[in-house]
mmCIF file of C-alpha atoms in Angstrom:
data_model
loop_
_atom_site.group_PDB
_atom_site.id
_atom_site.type_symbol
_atom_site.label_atom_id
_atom_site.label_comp_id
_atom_site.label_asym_id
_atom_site.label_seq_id
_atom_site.Cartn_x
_atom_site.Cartn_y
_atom_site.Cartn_z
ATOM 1 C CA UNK A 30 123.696 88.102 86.417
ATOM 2 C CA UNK A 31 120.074 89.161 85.786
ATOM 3 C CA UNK A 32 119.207 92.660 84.755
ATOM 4 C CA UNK A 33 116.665 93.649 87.266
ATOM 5 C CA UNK A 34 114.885 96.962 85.976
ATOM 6 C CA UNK A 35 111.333 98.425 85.955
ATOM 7 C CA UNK A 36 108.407 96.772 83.650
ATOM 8 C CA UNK A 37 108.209 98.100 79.795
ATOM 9 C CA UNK A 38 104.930 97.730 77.649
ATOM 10 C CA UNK A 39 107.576 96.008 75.838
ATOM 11 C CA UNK A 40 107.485 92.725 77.774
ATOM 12 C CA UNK A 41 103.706 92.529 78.083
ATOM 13 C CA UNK A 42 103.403 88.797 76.364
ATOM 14 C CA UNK A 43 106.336 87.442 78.185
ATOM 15 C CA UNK A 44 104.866 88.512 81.355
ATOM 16 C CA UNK A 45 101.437 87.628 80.917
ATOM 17 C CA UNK A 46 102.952 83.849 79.711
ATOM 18 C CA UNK A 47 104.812 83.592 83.212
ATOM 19 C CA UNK A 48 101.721 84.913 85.292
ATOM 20 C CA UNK A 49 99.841 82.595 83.615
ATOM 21 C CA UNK A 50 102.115 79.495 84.047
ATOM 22 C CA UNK A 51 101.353 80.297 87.506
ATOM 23 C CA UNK A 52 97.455 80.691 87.440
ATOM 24 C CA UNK A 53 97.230 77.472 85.233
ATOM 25 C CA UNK A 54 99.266 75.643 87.693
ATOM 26 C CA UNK A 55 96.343 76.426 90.581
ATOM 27 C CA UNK A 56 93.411 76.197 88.598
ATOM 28 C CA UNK A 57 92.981 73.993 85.231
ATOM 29 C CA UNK A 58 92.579 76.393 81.719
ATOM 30 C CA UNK A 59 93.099 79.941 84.173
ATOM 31 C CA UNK A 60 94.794 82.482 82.401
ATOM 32 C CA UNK A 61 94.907 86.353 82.464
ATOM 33 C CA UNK A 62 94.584 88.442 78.998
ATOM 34 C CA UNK A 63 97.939 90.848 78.574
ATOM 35 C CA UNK A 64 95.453 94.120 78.869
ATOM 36 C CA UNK A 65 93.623 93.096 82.113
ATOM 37 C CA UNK A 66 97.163 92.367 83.692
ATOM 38 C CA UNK A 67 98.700 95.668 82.468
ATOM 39 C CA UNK A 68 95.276 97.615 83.890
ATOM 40 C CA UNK A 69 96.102 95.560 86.783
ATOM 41 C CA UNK A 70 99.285 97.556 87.149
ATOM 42 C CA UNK A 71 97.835 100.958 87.378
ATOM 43 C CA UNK A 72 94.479 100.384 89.698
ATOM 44 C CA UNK A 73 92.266 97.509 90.802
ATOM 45 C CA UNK A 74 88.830 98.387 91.165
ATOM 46 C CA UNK A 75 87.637 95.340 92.423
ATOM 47 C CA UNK A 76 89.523 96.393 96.071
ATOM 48 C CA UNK A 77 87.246 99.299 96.074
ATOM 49 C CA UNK A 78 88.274 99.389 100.139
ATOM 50 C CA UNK A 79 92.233 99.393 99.674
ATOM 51 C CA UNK A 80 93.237 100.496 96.145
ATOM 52 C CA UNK A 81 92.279 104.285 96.830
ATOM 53 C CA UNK A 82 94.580 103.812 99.824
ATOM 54 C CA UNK A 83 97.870 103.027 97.146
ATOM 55 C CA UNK A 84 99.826 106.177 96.513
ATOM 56 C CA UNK A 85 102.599 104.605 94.387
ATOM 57 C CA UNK A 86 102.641 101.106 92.149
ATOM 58 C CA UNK A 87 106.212 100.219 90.704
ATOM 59 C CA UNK A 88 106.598 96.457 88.651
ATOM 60 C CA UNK A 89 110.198 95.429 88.180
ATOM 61 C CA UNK A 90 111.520 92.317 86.169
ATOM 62 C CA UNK A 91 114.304 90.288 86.172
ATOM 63 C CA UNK A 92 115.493 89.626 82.755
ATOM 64 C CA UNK A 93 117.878 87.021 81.583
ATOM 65 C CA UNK A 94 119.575 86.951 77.729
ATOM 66 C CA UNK A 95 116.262 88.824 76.989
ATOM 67 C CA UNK A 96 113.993 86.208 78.664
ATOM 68 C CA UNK A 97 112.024 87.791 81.562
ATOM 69 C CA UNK A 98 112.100 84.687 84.561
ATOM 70 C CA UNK A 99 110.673 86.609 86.885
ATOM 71 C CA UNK A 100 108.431 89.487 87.712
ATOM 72 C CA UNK A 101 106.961 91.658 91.055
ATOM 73 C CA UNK A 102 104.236 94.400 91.566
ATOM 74 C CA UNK A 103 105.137 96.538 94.500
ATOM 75 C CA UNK A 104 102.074 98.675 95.968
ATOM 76 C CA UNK A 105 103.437 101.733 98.637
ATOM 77 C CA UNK A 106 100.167 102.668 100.464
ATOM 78 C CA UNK A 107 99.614 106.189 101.995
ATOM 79 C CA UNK A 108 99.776 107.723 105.728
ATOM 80 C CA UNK A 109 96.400 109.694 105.655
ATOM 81 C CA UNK A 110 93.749 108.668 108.945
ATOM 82 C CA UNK A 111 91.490 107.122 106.800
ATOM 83 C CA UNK A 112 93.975 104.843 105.577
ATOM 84 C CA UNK A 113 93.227 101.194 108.059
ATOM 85 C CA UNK A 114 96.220 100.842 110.492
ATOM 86 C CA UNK A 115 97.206 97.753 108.798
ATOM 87 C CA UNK A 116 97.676 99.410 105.583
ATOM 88 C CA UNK A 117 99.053 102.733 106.605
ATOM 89 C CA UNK A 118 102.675 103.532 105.615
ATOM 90 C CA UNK A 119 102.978 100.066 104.532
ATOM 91 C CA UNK A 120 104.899 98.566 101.606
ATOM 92 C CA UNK A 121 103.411 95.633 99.688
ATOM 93 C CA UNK A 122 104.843 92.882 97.416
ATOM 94 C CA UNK A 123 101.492 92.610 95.959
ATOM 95 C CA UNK A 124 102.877 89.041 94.124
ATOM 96 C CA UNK A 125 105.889 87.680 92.934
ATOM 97 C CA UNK A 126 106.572 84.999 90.267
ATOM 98 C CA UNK A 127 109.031 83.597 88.280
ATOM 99 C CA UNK A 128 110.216 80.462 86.148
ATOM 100 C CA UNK A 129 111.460 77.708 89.459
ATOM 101 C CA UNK A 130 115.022 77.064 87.754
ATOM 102 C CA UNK A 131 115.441 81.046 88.201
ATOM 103 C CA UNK A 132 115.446 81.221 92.245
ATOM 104 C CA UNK A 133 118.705 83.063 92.335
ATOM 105 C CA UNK A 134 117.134 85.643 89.757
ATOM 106 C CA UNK A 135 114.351 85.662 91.469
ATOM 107 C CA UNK A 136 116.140 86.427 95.198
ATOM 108 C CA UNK A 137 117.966 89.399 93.765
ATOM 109 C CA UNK A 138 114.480 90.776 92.174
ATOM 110 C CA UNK A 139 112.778 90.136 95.693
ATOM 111 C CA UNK A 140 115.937 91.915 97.053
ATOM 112 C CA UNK A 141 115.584 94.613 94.898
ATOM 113 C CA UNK A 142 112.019 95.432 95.401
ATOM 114 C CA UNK A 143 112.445 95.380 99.122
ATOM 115 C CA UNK A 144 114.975 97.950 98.802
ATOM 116 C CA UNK A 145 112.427 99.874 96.488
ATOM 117 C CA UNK A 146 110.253 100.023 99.347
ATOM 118 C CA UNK A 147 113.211 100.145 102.584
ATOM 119 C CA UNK A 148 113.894 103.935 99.934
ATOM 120 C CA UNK A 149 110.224 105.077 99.918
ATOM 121 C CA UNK A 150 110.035 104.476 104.481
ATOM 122 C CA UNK A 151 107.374 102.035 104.500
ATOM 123 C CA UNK A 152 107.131 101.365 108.010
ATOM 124 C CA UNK A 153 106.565 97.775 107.666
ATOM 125 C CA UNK A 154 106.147 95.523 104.581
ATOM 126 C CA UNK A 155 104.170 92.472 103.573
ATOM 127 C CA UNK A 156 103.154 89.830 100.461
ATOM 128 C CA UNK A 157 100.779 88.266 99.003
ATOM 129 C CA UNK A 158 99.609 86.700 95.787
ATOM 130 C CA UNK A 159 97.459 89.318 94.205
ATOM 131 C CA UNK A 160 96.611 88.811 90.540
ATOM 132 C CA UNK A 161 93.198 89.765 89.693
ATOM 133 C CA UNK A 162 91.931 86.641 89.992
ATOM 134 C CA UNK A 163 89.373 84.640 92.891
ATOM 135 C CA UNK A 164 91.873 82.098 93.453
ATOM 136 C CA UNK A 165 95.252 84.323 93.460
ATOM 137 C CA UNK A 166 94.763 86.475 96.463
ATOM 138 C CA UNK A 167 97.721 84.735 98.430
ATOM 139 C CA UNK A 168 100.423 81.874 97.752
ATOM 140 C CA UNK A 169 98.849 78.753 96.649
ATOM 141 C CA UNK A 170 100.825 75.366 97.973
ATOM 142 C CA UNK A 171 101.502 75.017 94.342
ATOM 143 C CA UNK A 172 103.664 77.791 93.940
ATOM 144 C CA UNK A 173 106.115 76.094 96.358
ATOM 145 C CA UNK A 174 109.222 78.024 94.798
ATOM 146 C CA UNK A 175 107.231 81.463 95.786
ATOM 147 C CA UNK A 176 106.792 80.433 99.516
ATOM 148 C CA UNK A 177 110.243 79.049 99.806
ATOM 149 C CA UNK A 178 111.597 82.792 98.508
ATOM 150 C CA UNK A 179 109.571 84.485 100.547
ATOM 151 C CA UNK A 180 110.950 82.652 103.349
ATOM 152 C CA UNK A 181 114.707 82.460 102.962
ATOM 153 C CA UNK A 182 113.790 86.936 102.688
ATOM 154 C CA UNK A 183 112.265 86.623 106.202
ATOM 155 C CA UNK A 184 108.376 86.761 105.170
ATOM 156 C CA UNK A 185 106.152 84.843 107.674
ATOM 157 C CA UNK A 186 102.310 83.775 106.745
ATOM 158 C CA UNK A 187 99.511 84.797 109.137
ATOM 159 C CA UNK A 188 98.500 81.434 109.914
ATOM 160 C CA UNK A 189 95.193 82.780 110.967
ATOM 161 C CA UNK A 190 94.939 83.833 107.118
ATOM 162 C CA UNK A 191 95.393 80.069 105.888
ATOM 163 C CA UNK A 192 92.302 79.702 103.104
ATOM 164 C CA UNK A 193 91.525 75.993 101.829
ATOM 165 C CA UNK A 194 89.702 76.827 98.500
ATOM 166 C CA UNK A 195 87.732 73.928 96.821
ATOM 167 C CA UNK A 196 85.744 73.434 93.787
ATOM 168 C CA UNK A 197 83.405 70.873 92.178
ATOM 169 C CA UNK A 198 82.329 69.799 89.050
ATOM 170 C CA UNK A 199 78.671 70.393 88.336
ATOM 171 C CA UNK A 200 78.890 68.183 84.693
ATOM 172 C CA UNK A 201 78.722 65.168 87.305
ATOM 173 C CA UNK A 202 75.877 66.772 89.909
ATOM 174 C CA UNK A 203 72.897 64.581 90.065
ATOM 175 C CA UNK A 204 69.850 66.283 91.545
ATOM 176 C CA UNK A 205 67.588 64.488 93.848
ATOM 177 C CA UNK A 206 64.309 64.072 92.618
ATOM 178 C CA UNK A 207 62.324 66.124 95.686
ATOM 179 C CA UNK A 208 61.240 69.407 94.944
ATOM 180 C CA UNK A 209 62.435 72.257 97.004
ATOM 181 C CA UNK A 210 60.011 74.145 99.428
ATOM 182 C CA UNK A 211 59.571 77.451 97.895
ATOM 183 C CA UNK A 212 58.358 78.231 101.566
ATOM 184 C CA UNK A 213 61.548 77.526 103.336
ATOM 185 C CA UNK A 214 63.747 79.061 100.820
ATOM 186 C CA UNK A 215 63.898 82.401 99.305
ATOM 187 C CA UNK A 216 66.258 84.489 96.533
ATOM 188 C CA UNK A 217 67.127 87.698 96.487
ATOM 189 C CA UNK A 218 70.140 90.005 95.890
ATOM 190 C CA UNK A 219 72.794 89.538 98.075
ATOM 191 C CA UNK A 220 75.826 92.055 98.794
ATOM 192 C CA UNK A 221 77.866 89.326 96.148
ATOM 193 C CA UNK A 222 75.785 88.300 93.798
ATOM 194 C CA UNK A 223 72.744 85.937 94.114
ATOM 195 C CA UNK A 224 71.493 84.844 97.917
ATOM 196 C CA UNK A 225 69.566 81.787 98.762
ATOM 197 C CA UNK A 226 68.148 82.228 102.000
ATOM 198 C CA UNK A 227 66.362 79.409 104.514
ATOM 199 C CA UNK A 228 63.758 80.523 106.500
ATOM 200 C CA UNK A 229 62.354 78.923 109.857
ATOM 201 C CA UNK A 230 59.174 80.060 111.437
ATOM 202 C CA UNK A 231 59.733 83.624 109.270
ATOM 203 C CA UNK A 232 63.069 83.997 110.506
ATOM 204 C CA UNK A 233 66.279 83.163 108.491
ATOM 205 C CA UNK A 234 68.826 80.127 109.457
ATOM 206 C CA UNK A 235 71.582 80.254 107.384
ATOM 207 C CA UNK A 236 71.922 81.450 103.498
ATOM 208 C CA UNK A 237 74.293 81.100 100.716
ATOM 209 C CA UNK A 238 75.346 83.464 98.172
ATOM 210 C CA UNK A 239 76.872 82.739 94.634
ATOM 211 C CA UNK A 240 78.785 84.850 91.985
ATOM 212 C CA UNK A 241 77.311 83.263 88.842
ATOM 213 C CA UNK A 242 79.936 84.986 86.183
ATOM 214 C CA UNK A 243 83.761 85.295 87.454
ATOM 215 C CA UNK A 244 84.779 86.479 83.756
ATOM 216 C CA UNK A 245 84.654 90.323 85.487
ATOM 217 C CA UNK A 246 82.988 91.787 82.389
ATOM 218 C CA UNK A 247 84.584 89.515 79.992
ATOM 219 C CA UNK A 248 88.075 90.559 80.907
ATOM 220 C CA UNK A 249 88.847 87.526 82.374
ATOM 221 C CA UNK A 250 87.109 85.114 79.554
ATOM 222 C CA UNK A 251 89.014 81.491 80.203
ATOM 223 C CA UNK A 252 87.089 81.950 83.497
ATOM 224 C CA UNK A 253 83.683 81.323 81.502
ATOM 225 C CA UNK A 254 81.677 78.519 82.909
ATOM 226 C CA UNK A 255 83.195 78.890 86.685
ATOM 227 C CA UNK A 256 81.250 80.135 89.655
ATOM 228 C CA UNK A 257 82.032 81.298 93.644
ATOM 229 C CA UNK A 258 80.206 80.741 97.062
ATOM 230 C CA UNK A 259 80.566 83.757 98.418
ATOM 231 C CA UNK A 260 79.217 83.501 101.308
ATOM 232 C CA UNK A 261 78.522 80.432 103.288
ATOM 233 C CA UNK A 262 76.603 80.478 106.333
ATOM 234 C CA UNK A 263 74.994 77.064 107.042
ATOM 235 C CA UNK A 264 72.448 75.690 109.988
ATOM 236 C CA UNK A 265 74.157 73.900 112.493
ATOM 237 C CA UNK A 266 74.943 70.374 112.220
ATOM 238 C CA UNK A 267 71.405 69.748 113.885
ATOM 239 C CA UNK A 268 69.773 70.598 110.541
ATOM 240 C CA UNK A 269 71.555 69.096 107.796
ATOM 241 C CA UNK A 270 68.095 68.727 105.710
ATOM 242 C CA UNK A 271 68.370 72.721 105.411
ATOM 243 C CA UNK A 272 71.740 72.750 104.772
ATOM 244 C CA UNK A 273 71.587 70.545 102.216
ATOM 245 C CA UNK A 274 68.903 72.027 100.357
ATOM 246 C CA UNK A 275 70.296 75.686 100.323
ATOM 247 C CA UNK A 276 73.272 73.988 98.343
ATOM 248 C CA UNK A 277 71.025 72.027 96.138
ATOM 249 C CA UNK A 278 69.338 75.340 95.287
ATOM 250 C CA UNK A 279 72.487 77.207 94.407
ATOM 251 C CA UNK A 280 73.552 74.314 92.874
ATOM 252 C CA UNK A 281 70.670 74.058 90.729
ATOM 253 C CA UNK A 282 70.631 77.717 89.936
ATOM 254 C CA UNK A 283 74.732 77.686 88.689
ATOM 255 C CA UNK A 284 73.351 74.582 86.024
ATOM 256 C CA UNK A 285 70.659 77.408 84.850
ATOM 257 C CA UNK A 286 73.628 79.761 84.379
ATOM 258 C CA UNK A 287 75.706 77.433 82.273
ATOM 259 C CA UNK A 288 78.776 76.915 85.279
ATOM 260 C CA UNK A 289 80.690 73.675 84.702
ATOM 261 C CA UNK A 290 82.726 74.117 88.257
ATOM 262 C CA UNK A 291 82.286 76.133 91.276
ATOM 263 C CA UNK A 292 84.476 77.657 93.614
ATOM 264 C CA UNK A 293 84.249 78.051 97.431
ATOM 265 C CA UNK A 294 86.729 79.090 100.143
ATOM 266 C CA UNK A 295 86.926 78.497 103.691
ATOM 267 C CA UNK A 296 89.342 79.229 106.527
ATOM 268 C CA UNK A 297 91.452 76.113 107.810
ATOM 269 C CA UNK A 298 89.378 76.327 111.051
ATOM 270 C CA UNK A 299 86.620 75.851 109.742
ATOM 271 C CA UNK A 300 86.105 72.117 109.667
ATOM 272 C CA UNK A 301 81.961 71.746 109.605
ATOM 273 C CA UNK A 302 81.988 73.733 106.187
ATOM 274 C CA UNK A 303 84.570 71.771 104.519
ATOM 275 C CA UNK A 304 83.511 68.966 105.844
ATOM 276 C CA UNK A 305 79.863 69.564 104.451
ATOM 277 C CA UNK A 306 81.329 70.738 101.233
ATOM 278 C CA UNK A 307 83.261 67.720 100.348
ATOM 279 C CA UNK A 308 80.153 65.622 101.697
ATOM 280 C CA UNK A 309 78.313 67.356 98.800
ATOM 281 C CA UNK A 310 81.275 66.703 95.808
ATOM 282 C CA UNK A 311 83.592 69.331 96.043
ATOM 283 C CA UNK A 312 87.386 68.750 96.163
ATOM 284 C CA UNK A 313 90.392 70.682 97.263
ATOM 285 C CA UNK A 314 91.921 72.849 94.688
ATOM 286 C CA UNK A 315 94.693 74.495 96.803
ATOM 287 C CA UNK A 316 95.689 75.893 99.616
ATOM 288 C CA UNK A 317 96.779 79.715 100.242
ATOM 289 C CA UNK A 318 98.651 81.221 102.799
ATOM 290 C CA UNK A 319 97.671 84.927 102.903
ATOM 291 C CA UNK A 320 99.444 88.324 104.414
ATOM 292 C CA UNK A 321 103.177 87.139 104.845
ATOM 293 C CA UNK A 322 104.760 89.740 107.106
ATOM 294 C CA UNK A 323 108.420 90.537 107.343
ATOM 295 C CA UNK A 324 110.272 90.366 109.982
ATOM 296 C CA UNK A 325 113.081 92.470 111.023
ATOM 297 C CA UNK A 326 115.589 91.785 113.002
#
């Protein structure tokens, strides 16, 4: 029988190794240091929106012959009016992994944290994947034993929050040899990072916007040399020169920045980005199904 009981500073490095077996397993050399994870526990800036909204945080382990196989970070958010409907007097099993020969550890620890939340009256409860990290913000297709847990507990994915997130190496990008109209294209600051803008008789037709740095600071330092699109918004298919050159210019402007990959998301519906993306050398990475909701009765 596992011991399922509340997270000591104690198991830091044997929690950090299993979060990171999972992280690894989406994208090739991730990992999480132990001291951003355990800050992790007690705020996340980076959801500047939803965080202030958490009034309680709880992370239990299940521990077997002193070997932690699995782990969950519970969030219980508050009632107050400026807290967003979806949120309010919700409980959330932020993420949730463990070692895949431990499922029937890991069903009593899911078990257990639901109760956690059935005690504190949450009104309604949901999951997701959320380790501070851009590719962990729901479960990934590779984390099959997750989603199968989640499941057999009665969580359901939003399929309308189904992400396809892709990447691409830029060691292998060969640049065409036109110049880029300085005219047609502009940079600025953008609400993410760095926005490349194309403009059409002074008006703009579409932009993209890049994160050049995903190491948050340098907490996150096995993340050096990756990039985001974090924002997409491309011409229609009509004008594929224009699309094609606002990716050549972020593209261009990630080499300057030292990225070796890049990372960009899009929603399973949308076909003419993907489709444009892979056109241009990018590759699926994974999958993730995001806001599974339980459901009672």
């Amino acid at each position: 029988m596992p011991d399922i009981r509340s997270f000591r500073r104690a198991d830091r490095q044997q929690l950090t190794d299993l979060v990171n077996a999972h992280l690894g397993a989406v994208a090739p050399g991730w990992a999480i240091s132990s001291a951003a994870l355990l800050a992790s526990l007690e705020s996340d800036p980076s959801q500047y929106v939803t965080d202030p909204w958490v009034r309680d945080r709880q992370t239990l382990v299940a521990v077997v012959n002193g070997r932690i196989v699995g782990a969950l970070h519970l969030r219980r958010y508050g009632t107050e009016p400026d807290v967003s409907a979806d949120y309010r007097n919700a409980g959330e099993v932020a993420w949730f992994v463990f070692w895949p020969d431990r499922s029937d550890a890991a069903k009593e620890l899911l078990d257990a944290g639901l109760a956690v939340l059935a005690r504190s009256g949450a009104a309604h409860v949901f999951a997701d994947g959320d380790i501070p990290t851009p590719v962990s913000y729901g479960v990934p297709d590779v984390w099959p034993h997750v989603a199968a847990t989640l499941s057999a507990a009665g969580f359901v994915p939003d399929p309308a929050c189904t992400e396809i997130v892709s990447s691409k190496d830029l060691r292998a990008h060969t640049s065409p040899e036109t110049d880029l109209d300085p005219h047609r294209l502009t940079r600025t600051v953008g609400i993410h990072g760095t926005r490349f803008t194309a403009i059409s008789a002074g008006d703009p037709t579409g932009h993209i916007e890049v994160i050049e740095n995903l190491t948050r600071g340098g907490s996150l330092m096995t993340l050096a040399g990756w990039a985001e699109i974090a924002e997409l918004d491309l011409p229609d298919a009509a004008d594929e020169t224009v699309a094609d050159a606002l990716l050549e210019a972020a593209t261009r402007w990630l080499l300057q920045a030292g990225t070796r990959h890049v990372l960009a998301s899009a929603g399973a519906d949308e076909h003419d980005d993907l489709a444009r993306l892979h056109r241009h050398g990018w590759r699926t990475l994974t999958v993730l199904q995001r806001r599974w909701m339980l459901q009672v009765g």
